Amino acid sequence: MKVLVIGGGGREHAICWKLAQSRHMPEIFCAPGNAGTAMHGRNVPIAANDVAGLRAFAQQEAIDLTIVGPEDPLCLGIVDEFTAAGLRIFGPNKAAARIEGDKVWAKKLMREAGVPTAEARIFEPTAQELVQLRQAHRGDDFEMPESVETGYKMALRYVSTRDEGVVVKAAGLAKGKGVFVHDDPADALLTLEKLMVHRELGDAGTRIVVEEILIGREVSILALVDGSTIYVLESAADHKRLGEQDTGPNTGGMGAFSPSGLLTEKDLEIIEREVFVPIIDAMRRMEIEYRGVLYAGMMMTAGGPKVLEFNCRLGDPEAQPLLMRLKSDLVDVINAVIDGTLEDIKLEWDRRSSLCVVMASGGYPGAYEKGKEITGLDDAAAVENAVVFHAGTRRVGDRVETSGGRVLGVTALGGDLQKARTTAYEAVRKIAFDGAVLRGDIGMRVSGR
Ligand SMILES: Nc1ncnc2c1ncn2[C@@H]1O[C@H](COP(=O)(O)OP(=O)(O)O)[C@@H](O)[C@H]1O
Ligand SMILES: [Mg+2]
């Protein structure tokens, strides 16, 4: 069988690596892939969000199964387009992926479903106001249209009345750069102006959610959903901040581990009952069928677990330790989700722990240089129980170079978290590239504000 994996990060390398062990012995394609995915199959130079290009490729190659890694193509409706063309694909359709792609919609859905989440106010211009705003931005002299000013002013007025901190969230996809936690509400005023008036995130930031700051431990819970059955995966946790002890700017993720050890069985039961079941039911009432991975970003507050956001795909880097612990055949698991037979299969997990250390380019998450030669990859791969997942890498002749912010996700299995850590860092120490940045404290502690 032929399988196409869409994306080119560490998550997608882990998916290809896991597929390569399948008893179905798939021929693997990855678009656009990286130097790591190329070790398991053929990279295809098509961007992950070129939906039409990917569909044409899948048809021409007669791909049997497509697995979508990142959120952008899902939110663009790649699943609908493939399905309409008679192609088999894993992931939620456009209507369901909106749970990640539109935070205003997701907040309304959570309210409708009675899912615990931060108290929030929504500010969104009407469709007509949006058109006026876009037009006003075309000229050199920007003048805020009268009608739009009212919506923005409402947001300003609301935030001005708050004497506690607020979180301002752009509704649309913003690659992790659309959420602003302001301990002082006065600072939020400027964020509103940047998003709503100057459109710094384009359309993604013209509709916004303003919500209360939640305090607690942050955890991610991932589940497989096949339309009706919900299967909560083993727990995982990531480290979002660049610096050790969870300091510095937010990143795509500097490391992750599984199990997280942060949640009890009872917590998981509560989250399944109060979050996953009602949200899937609410979507079904709207005739939206959810198939794929549903990821709940949660804050464990004194008042119970509350949802920060939903994602419509596997997390990166959480996917790396999770897939390393999955013993079941990934093709079988994915087929069960697509066919709605999740109830009939049992997922097997390695009881050991797994931990992933991300090595990033110097400067990340800001500007960074590419094209640095990476050495020691073979030595690292030779470390027992360690796997080097590539993210921003590319092969140039016989050398491997950096080509992105997050470069590698060095992942290891161990009898316990401590052992997995030791092995992962042992492999990390074999690898070198100019300016490499990493955290030495992955798995040591997880943030609580
Ligand atoms: N209500 C909130 N209270 C406290 N922190 C929050 C809140 N909402 C988001 N955050 C923080 O901001 C980060 C990003 O927000 P999130 O809603 O996950 O959006 P995205 O991942 O799309 O950027 C979260 O991981 C969390 O650390
Ligand atoms: Mg998030």
Coordinates of C-alpha atoms and ligand atoms in Angstrom, one line a residue:
M1 CA 0.0 0.0 0.0
K2 CA 1.0 3.6 -0.6
V3 CA 0.8 6.1 2.3
L4 CA 1.3 9.9 2.0
V5 CA 2.2 11.9 5.1
I6 CA 1.6 15.6 4.9
G7 CA 4.0 18.0 6.7
G8 CA 7.7 18.3 7.3
G9 CA 8.3 18.5 11.0
G10 CA 9.3 16.2 13.9
R11 CA 5.8 15.0 14.2
E12 CA 5.7 13.9 10.6
H13 CA 9.1 12.1 10.9
A14 CA 7.8 10.2 13.9
I15 CA 4.7 9.2 11.9
C16 CA 6.9 8.0 9.0
W17 CA 9.2 6.1 11.4
K18 CA 6.2 4.4 13.0
L19 CA 4.6 3.6 9.6
A20 CA 7.9 2.0 8.5
Q21 CA 7.3 -0.6 11.2
S22 CA 3.8 -1.5 10.1
R23 CA 3.0 -5.1 9.1
H24 CA 1.3 -3.5 6.0
M25 CA 4.8 -2.5 4.8
P26 CA 3.6 0.7 3.2
E27 CA 5.5 2.6 0.6
I28 CA 5.9 6.0 2.3
F29 CA 5.7 9.4 0.7
C30 CA 6.1 12.6 2.7
A31 CA 5.2 16.1 1.5
P32 CA 7.3 18.2 1.8
G33 CA 9.2 16.1 4.4
N34 CA 12.7 16.6 5.7
A35 CA 16.0 14.7 5.8
G36 CA 14.6 12.3 8.4
T37 CA 11.4 11.4 6.5
A38 CA 13.6 10.7 3.5
M39 CA 15.1 7.8 5.4
H40 CA 11.8 6.0 5.3
G41 CA 10.4 6.9 1.9
R42 CA 10.3 9.5 -0.8
N43 CA 10.0 13.2 -0.1
V44 CA 7.6 15.0 -2.4
P45 CA 8.2 18.8 -3.0
I46 CA 4.7 20.0 -2.4
A47 CA 3.9 22.4 0.4
A48 CA 1.6 21.1 3.2
N49 CA -1.0 23.7 2.5
D50 CA -1.1 23.2 -1.3
V51 CA -4.3 21.3 -1.0
A52 CA -5.0 21.0 -4.8
G53 CA -1.4 20.1 -5.5
L54 CA -1.5 17.3 -2.9
R55 CA -4.8 16.0 -4.2
A56 CA -3.5 15.8 -7.7
F57 CA -0.4 14.0 -6.5
A58 CA -2.4 11.5 -4.5
Q59 CA -4.6 10.8 -7.5
Q60 CA -1.7 10.4 -9.8
E61 CA 0.3 8.1 -7.5
A62 CA -2.9 6.2 -6.4
I63 CA -2.2 6.8 -2.8
D64 CA -4.2 4.4 -0.6
L65 CA -4.0 6.5 2.6
T66 CA -3.1 10.1 3.5
I67 CA -2.2 11.2 7.0
V68 CA -2.3 14.9 7.7
G69 CA 0.2 16.2 10.3
P70 CA -0.3 20.0 10.7
E71 CA -3.5 22.1 11.2
D72 CA -3.3 24.4 8.2
P73 CA -4.3 21.9 5.5
L74 CA -7.0 20.5 7.8
C75 CA -8.5 23.9 8.4
L76 CA -8.3 24.6 4.6
G77 CA -10.5 21.5 4.0
I78 CA -8.0 19.0 2.7
V79 CA -10.1 16.1 4.1
D80 CA -13.2 17.3 2.3
E81 CA -11.2 17.7 -1.0
F82 CA -9.6 14.3 -0.7
T83 CA -12.8 12.6 0.3
A84 CA -14.7 14.2 -2.6
A85 CA -12.1 12.8 -4.9
G86 CA -12.6 9.3 -3.5
L87 CA -9.2 9.4 -1.6
R88 CA -8.8 7.9 1.9
I89 CA -7.5 10.4 4.4
F90 CA -7.0 10.7 8.1
G91 CA -8.1 13.9 9.9
P92 CA -11.1 16.0 10.7
N93 CA -13.0 17.7 7.9
K94 CA -13.1 21.5 7.5
A95 CA -16.2 22.0 9.6
A96 CA -14.7 19.9 12.5
A97 CA -11.2 21.4 12.2
R98 CA -12.7 24.8 12.9
I99 CA -12.4 23.8 16.6
E100 CA -8.7 24.8 16.2
G101 CA -8.9 27.3 13.3
D102 CA -11.4 29.6 14.9
K103 CA -11.1 30.3 18.6
V104 CA -14.3 32.4 18.6
W105 CA -16.3 29.5 17.2
A106 CA -14.6 27.1 19.6
K107 CA -15.5 29.3 22.6
K108 CA -19.1 29.4 21.5
L109 CA -19.1 25.7 21.0
M110 CA -17.7 25.1 24.5
R111 CA -20.4 27.3 26.0
E112 CA -23.1 25.5 24.0
A113 CA -21.6 22.1 25.2
G114 CA -21.2 23.2 28.8
V115 CA -17.5 22.4 28.7
P116 CA -15.5 24.1 31.5
T117 CA -13.3 26.9 30.0
A118 CA -12.1 30.4 30.9
E119 CA -14.8 33.1 31.2
A120 CA -14.6 35.1 28.0
R121 CA -16.0 38.0 26.0
I122 CA -16.0 37.8 22.2
F123 CA -15.5 40.8 19.9
E124 CA -16.0 40.4 16.2
P125 CA -16.8 42.8 13.5
T126 CA -19.7 41.8 11.2
A127 CA -18.9 40.5 7.7
Q128 CA -19.7 43.9 6.2
E129 CA -17.4 45.7 8.7
L130 CA -14.6 43.3 7.8
V131 CA -14.9 44.1 4.2
Q132 CA -14.7 47.9 5.0
L133 CA -11.7 47.2 7.2
R134 CA -9.8 45.3 4.5
Q135 CA -10.6 48.1 2.0
A136 CA -9.4 50.8 4.4
H137 CA -6.1 48.9 4.7
R138 CA -5.5 48.9 1.0
G139 CA -4.7 52.6 0.7
D140 CA -1.6 54.3 2.2
D141 CA -3.5 56.5 4.6
F142 CA -5.4 54.2 6.9
E143 CA -8.5 55.6 8.4
M144 CA -10.6 53.4 10.7
P145 CA -14.1 53.0 9.2
E146 CA -16.8 54.4 11.6
S147 CA -18.6 51.1 11.8
V148 CA -15.6 49.1 12.8
E149 CA -14.5 51.6 15.3
T150 CA -17.5 50.7 17.4
G151 CA -16.5 47.0 17.7
Y152 CA -12.9 47.8 18.5
K153 CA -14.1 50.5 21.0
M154 CA -16.3 48.0 22.7
A155 CA -13.3 45.7 23.2
L156 CA -11.3 48.6 24.5
R157 CA -14.0 49.7 26.9
Y158 CA -14.4 46.2 28.2
V159 CA -10.7 45.7 28.8
S160 CA -10.5 49.2 30.5
T161 CA -13.1 48.1 33.1
R162 CA -11.0 45.1 34.1
D163 CA -8.7 45.4 37.1
E164 CA -7.3 41.9 36.7
G165 CA -5.1 40.5 33.9
V166 CA -6.6 39.3 30.7
V167 CA -5.7 37.0 27.9
V168 CA -6.3 38.3 24.3
K169 CA -6.6 35.7 21.7
A170 CA -6.7 36.1 17.9
A171 CA -9.5 33.9 16.6
G172 CA -7.6 32.5 13.6
L173 CA -4.5 30.3 13.1
A174 CA -1.4 32.2 14.0
K175 CA 1.3 29.6 14.4
G176 CA 1.3 30.0 18.2
K177 CA 1.8 33.8 18.0
G178 CA -1.8 34.8 18.4
V179 CA -2.3 34.6 22.2
F180 CA -1.2 37.3 24.6
V181 CA -1.3 36.9 28.4
H182 CA -1.4 40.3 30.0
D183 CA -1.0 40.5 33.8
D184 CA -1.8 44.2 33.5
P185 CA -5.0 44.9 31.5
A186 CA -3.5 48.2 30.4
D187 CA -1.0 46.3 28.2
A188 CA -3.9 44.5 26.5
L189 CA -5.1 47.8 25.0
L190 CA -2.1 47.9 22.7
T191 CA -2.6 44.3 21.7
L192 CA -6.2 45.0 20.7
E193 CA -5.0 47.9 18.6
K194 CA -2.3 45.8 16.9
L195 CA -4.7 43.0 16.1
M196 CA -8.0 44.8 15.4
V197 CA -6.9 48.1 13.9
H198 CA -3.5 47.4 12.4
R199 CA -4.3 43.9 11.4
E200 CA -0.9 42.6 12.3
L201 CA -2.1 39.0 12.0
G202 CA -4.3 39.8 9.1
D203 CA -7.8 38.3 9.2
A204 CA -6.7 35.9 11.9
G205 CA -6.7 38.7 14.4
T206 CA -9.7 40.9 13.6
R207 CA -12.0 38.7 15.6
I208 CA -10.9 38.1 19.1
V209 CA -11.6 36.4 22.4
V210 CA -10.7 38.2 25.7
E211 CA -10.6 35.9 28.6
E212 CA -9.7 35.6 32.3
I213 CA -6.2 34.3 33.2
L214 CA -6.4 30.7 34.5
I215 CA -3.9 29.6 37.1
G216 CA -2.7 26.0 37.4
R217 CA -0.7 23.3 35.7
E218 CA -1.0 23.1 32.0
V219 CA -1.5 19.6 30.5
S220 CA -2.4 18.3 27.1
I221 CA -4.8 15.4 26.6
L222 CA -5.1 13.8 23.2
A223 CA -7.8 11.5 22.0
L224 CA -8.7 9.6 18.9
V225 CA -12.3 10.1 17.8
D226 CA -13.9 8.0 15.0
G227 CA -17.2 9.9 14.7
S228 CA -18.6 8.5 17.9
T229 CA -16.1 6.5 20.0
I230 CA -13.5 8.5 22.0
Y231 CA -10.2 6.9 22.9
V232 CA -8.1 9.0 25.3
L233 CA -4.4 8.4 24.5
E234 CA -1.6 8.0 27.0
S235 CA -0.8 11.3 28.7
A236 CA 2.0 13.6 27.4
A237 CA 3.3 17.0 28.4
D238 CA 5.4 19.6 26.5
H239 CA 7.6 22.5 27.4
K240 CA 6.5 25.6 25.5
R241 CA 9.0 28.1 26.8
L242 CA 12.4 28.6 25.2
G243 CA 14.3 28.9 28.5
E244 CA 15.0 26.5 31.3
Q245 CA 12.6 26.6 34.3
D246 CA 9.9 27.7 31.8
T247 CA 11.2 31.2 31.2
G248 CA 11.6 33.2 28.0
P249 CA 9.3 33.4 25.0
N250 CA 6.8 30.7 23.9
T251 CA 8.0 28.4 21.1
G252 CA 6.4 25.5 19.2
G253 CA 7.7 23.3 21.9
M254 CA 11.2 22.6 23.2
G255 CA 10.6 19.1 24.5
A256 CA 7.9 16.6 25.6
F257 CA 7.5 13.5 27.6
S258 CA 5.0 10.7 28.2
P259 CA 3.5 9.7 30.5
S260 CA 3.1 13.1 32.0
G261 CA 2.7 11.9 35.5
L262 CA 0.6 15.0 36.1
L263 CA -2.9 13.5 36.0
T264 CA -4.6 10.8 38.0
E265 CA -7.0 8.3 36.5
K266 CA -9.7 10.3 38.1
D267 CA -8.6 13.5 36.4
L268 CA -8.6 11.7 33.1
E269 CA -12.1 10.4 33.7
I270 CA -13.4 13.8 34.6
I271 CA -11.8 15.3 31.5
E272 CA -13.3 12.6 29.3
R273 CA -16.7 13.0 30.8
E274 CA -16.8 16.8 31.1
V275 CA -14.8 17.8 28.0
F276 CA -14.5 15.2 25.3
V277 CA -18.0 13.6 25.4
P278 CA -20.0 16.9 25.5
I279 CA -17.9 18.6 22.9
I280 CA -18.2 15.7 20.4
D281 CA -22.0 15.5 21.2
A282 CA -22.4 19.3 20.6
M283 CA -20.7 18.9 17.2
R284 CA -22.9 15.9 16.3
R285 CA -26.0 18.0 17.1
M286 CA -24.7 20.4 14.5
E287 CA -24.2 17.5 12.1
I288 CA -20.4 17.8 12.3
E289 CA -18.7 14.5 12.6
Y290 CA -15.3 14.5 14.2
R291 CA -12.8 11.9 12.9
G292 CA -9.1 12.2 13.8
V293 CA -7.1 13.4 16.7
L294 CA -8.7 15.8 19.1
Y295 CA -6.2 17.5 21.4
A296 CA -7.4 19.4 24.5
G297 CA -5.0 22.0 26.0
M298 CA -6.1 22.1 29.6
M299 CA -5.4 24.2 32.7
M300 CA -5.8 22.2 36.0
T301 CA -7.2 25.0 38.1
A302 CA -8.3 25.0 41.7
G303 CA -11.8 25.0 40.3
G304 CA -11.2 21.9 38.3
P305 CA -9.9 21.3 34.8
K306 CA -10.6 24.0 32.2
V307 CA -10.0 24.0 28.5
L308 CA -7.6 26.6 27.1
E309 CA -8.1 25.5 23.5
F310 CA -8.6 22.5 21.2
N311 CA -6.2 21.4 18.5
C312 CA -7.4 19.2 15.6
R313 CA -4.2 17.1 15.2
L314 CA -1.3 15.5 17.1
G315 CA 0.9 17.9 19.0
D316 CA 4.5 18.5 17.9
P317 CA 6.6 17.5 19.9
E318 CA 4.2 15.4 22.0
A319 CA 3.7 13.1 19.0
Q320 CA 7.3 12.0 19.1
P321 CA 7.3 10.4 22.7
L322 CA 3.7 9.2 22.2
L323 CA 4.4 7.4 18.9
M324 CA 7.5 5.9 20.4
R325 CA 5.4 4.4 23.2
L326 CA 2.6 3.1 20.8
K327 CA 3.0 -0.6 20.2
S328 CA 0.0 -1.1 18.0
D329 CA 0.3 -0.9 14.2
L330 CA -0.3 2.8 13.3
V331 CA -2.0 1.8 10.0
D332 CA -4.5 -0.3 11.9
V333 CA -5.2 2.4 14.4
I334 CA -5.8 5.0 11.7
N335 CA -8.0 2.7 9.7
A336 CA -10.2 2.1 12.7
V337 CA -10.6 5.9 13.1
I338 CA -11.5 6.3 9.5
D339 CA -13.9 3.3 9.4
G340 CA -15.5 4.1 12.8
T341 CA -14.4 0.9 14.3
L342 CA -12.3 2.3 17.2
E343 CA -14.4 0.4 19.6
D344 CA -13.2 -2.9 18.3
I345 CA -9.5 -2.4 18.6
K346 CA -7.3 -2.2 21.7
L347 CA -4.3 0.1 21.6
E348 CA -1.1 -1.4 23.1
W349 CA 1.4 0.9 24.8
D350 CA 5.0 0.4 25.9
R351 CA 4.9 0.7 29.7
R352 CA 8.2 2.6 29.7
S353 CA 8.6 6.3 29.6
S354 CA 9.6 8.4 26.6
L355 CA 11.2 11.8 26.4
C356 CA 12.0 14.2 23.5
V357 CA 14.6 17.0 23.6
V358 CA 14.3 19.5 20.9
M359 CA 17.5 21.0 19.4
A360 CA 16.7 24.4 17.8
S361 CA 18.6 26.9 15.7
G362 CA 20.2 29.8 17.5
G363 CA 17.8 32.8 17.5
Y364 CA 14.6 30.7 17.4
P365 CA 11.7 31.5 17.9
G366 CA 12.9 34.8 16.4
A367 CA 15.1 35.1 13.2
Y368 CA 17.7 32.3 12.8
E369 CA 20.2 31.2 10.2
K370 CA 19.8 28.1 8.1
G371 CA 22.3 25.8 6.3
K372 CA 24.4 24.8 9.3
E373 CA 26.0 21.4 8.9
I374 CA 24.7 18.9 11.5
T375 CA 27.3 16.3 12.7
G376 CA 27.0 13.2 14.9
L377 CA 23.6 12.0 13.7
D378 CA 24.8 8.5 13.2
D379 CA 26.5 8.3 16.6
A380 CA 23.3 9.6 18.2
A381 CA 21.1 7.1 16.4
A382 CA 23.4 4.3 17.6
V383 CA 22.6 5.1 21.2
E384 CA 20.4 2.2 22.4
N385 CA 16.7 3.2 22.8
A386 CA 17.2 6.6 21.2
V387 CA 15.7 7.9 17.9
V388 CA 16.7 11.2 16.3
F389 CA 13.6 12.7 14.8
H390 CA 14.3 15.4 12.2
A391 CA 12.3 18.6 12.0
G392 CA 14.0 21.5 10.2
T393 CA 16.6 19.5 8.3
R394 CA 17.5 18.9 4.7
R395 CA 20.0 16.8 2.9
V396 CA 22.5 18.5 0.7
G397 CA 24.8 16.1 -1.1
D398 CA 26.1 13.8 1.7
R399 CA 25.6 16.2 4.5
V400 CA 22.6 17.1 6.6
E401 CA 21.9 20.8 7.2
T402 CA 19.6 22.9 9.3
S403 CA 16.6 24.3 7.5
G404 CA 14.2 25.4 10.2
G405 CA 13.7 26.8 13.7
R406 CA 13.3 23.5 15.5
V407 CA 15.9 21.2 13.9
L408 CA 15.8 17.8 15.7
G409 CA 13.7 16.0 18.4
V410 CA 16.0 13.5 20.1
T411 CA 13.7 11.0 21.7
A412 CA 14.4 8.0 24.0
L413 CA 12.6 5.3 25.8
G414 CA 13.6 4.3 29.4
G415 CA 12.3 2.3 32.3
D416 CA 11.3 5.5 34.0
L417 CA 11.3 9.2 33.0
Q418 CA 14.7 9.7 34.6
K419 CA 16.2 6.9 32.5
A420 CA 14.6 8.2 29.3
R421 CA 16.0 11.6 30.1
T422 CA 19.5 10.2 30.6
T423 CA 19.4 8.3 27.3
A424 CA 17.9 11.2 25.3
Y425 CA 20.6 13.6 26.6
E426 CA 23.3 11.1 25.9
A427 CA 22.2 11.0 22.3
V428 CA 21.9 14.8 22.2
R429 CA 25.5 15.2 23.3
K430 CA 26.7 13.3 20.2
I431 CA 25.1 15.9 17.9
A432 CA 26.5 19.3 17.0
F433 CA 25.6 22.2 14.7
D434 CA 26.6 25.9 14.9
G435 CA 24.4 27.8 17.3
A436 CA 22.3 24.9 18.6
V437 CA 19.9 25.8 21.4
L438 CA 18.3 23.3 23.7
R439 CA 16.9 23.0 27.2
G440 CA 18.7 20.9 29.8
D441 CA 15.6 20.4 32.0
I442 CA 13.1 18.6 29.8
G443 CA 11.0 16.3 32.0
M444 CA 12.2 17.9 35.2
R445 CA 9.3 20.0 36.0
V446 CA 6.2 21.3 34.4
S447 CA 5.0 24.9 34.7
G448 CA 2.4 26.1 37.0
R449 CA 2.1 29.8 37.1
Ligands
LIG1 N1 -6.9 31.7 29.9 C1 -5.6 31.5 30.0 N2 -5.0 31.7 31.2 C2 -3.7 31.5 31.3 N3 -2.9 31.1 30.3 C3 -3.4 31.0 29.0 C4 -4.8 31.1 28.8 N4 -5.1 30.9 27.5 C5 -3.9 30.6 27.0 N5 -2.9 30.6 27.9 C6 -1.4 30.4 27.6 O1 -1.1 30.7 26.3 C7 -0.7 29.6 25.6 C8 -1.2 29.6 24.1 O2 -2.6 29.7 24.2 P1 -3.5 28.6 23.4 O3 -5.0 28.9 23.7 O4 -3.1 27.2 23.6 O5 -3.3 29.1 21.9 P2 -2.3 28.7 20.7 O6 -1.7 27.3 21.1 O7 -3.1 28.6 19.5 O8 -1.3 29.8 20.7 C9 -1.2 28.4 26.4 O9 -0.4 27.2 26.1 C10 -1.2 28.9 27.8 O10 0.2 28.8 28.3
MG2 MG -1.9 25.9 22.4

